[in-house]
Coordinates of C-alpha atoms in Angstrom, one line a residue:
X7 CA -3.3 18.9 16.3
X8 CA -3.9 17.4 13.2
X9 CA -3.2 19.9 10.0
X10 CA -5.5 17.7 7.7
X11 CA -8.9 16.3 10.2
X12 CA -10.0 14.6 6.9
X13 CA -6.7 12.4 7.7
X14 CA -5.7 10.4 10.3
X15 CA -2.7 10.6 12.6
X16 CA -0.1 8.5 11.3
X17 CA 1.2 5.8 13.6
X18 CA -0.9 3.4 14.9
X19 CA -2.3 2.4 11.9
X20 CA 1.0 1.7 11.0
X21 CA 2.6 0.3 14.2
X22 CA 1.9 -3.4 12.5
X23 CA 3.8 -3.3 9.6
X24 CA 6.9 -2.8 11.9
X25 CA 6.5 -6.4 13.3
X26 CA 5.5 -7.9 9.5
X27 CA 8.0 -10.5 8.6
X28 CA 8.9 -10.3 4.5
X29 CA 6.1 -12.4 3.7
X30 CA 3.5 -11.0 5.2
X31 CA 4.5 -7.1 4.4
X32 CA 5.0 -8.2 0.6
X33 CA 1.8 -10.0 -0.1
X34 CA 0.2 -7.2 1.8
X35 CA 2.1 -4.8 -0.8
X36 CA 1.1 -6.7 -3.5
X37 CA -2.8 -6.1 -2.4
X38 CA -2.0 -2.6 -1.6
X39 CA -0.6 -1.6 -5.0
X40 CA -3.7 -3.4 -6.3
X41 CA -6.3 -1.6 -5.0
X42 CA -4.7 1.6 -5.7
X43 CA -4.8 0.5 -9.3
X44 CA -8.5 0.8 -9.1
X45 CA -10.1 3.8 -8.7
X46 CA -11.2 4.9 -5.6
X47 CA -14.1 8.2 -4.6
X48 CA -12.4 8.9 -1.2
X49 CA -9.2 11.2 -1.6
X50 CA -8.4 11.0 2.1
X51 CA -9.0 6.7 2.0
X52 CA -6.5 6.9 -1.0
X53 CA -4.1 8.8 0.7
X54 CA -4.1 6.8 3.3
X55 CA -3.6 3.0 1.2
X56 CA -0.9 5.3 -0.6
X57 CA 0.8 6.0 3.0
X58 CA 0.3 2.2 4.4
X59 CA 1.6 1.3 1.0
X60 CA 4.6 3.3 0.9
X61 CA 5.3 1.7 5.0
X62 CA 4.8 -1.6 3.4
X63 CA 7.5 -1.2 0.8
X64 CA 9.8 0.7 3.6
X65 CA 9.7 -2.8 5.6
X66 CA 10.2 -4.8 2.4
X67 CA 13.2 -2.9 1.7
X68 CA 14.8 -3.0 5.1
X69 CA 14.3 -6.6 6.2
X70 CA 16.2 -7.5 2.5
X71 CA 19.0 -5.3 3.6
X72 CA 19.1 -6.5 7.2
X73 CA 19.7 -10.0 5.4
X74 CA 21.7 -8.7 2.8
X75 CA 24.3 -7.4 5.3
X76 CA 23.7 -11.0 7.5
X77 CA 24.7 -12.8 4.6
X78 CA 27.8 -10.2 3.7
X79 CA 28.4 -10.8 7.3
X80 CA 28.6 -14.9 6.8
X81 CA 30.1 -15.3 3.9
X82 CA 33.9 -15.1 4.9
X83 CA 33.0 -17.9 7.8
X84 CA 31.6 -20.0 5.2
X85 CA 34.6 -19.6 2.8
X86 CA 37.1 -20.5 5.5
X87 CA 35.4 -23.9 6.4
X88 CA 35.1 -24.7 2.8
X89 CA 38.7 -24.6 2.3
X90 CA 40.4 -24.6 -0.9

């Protein structure tokens, strides 16, 4: 049971910013952080851009590391066939 019934569950609308490439999740930041610069009258609908926010930069984050660690991961290859 939901704790807060002025809130929603979490979770399903947030089950799309799991399959957001970096593009899409960022610019969707971008108009997130946005519109919680302006003010808003509905606690609960602030809390929730806040939440969907805060997913959105969660994403952001972990698909740069994924290709942080991808490019740590290639670099030695690509120095061997460069040679000296």
């Amino acid at each position: 049971m939901n704790p807060h019934p002025a809130l929603p569950q979490r979770g399903r609308e947030l089950d799309d910013v799991a399959a957001m490439d970096y593009e899409a999740a960022a610019a969707e930041l971008e108009r997130t952080v946005a519109l919680l610069g302006k003010e808003q009258e509905d606690l609960a609908e602030s809390v929730r851009t806040f939440e969907r926010g805060l997913a959105l930069a969660r994403r952001c984050a972990r698909l740069l590391d994924d290709a942080e660690r991808r490019l740590n991961e290639l670099a030695p290859a690509v120095e061997r066939t460069a040679g000296p």
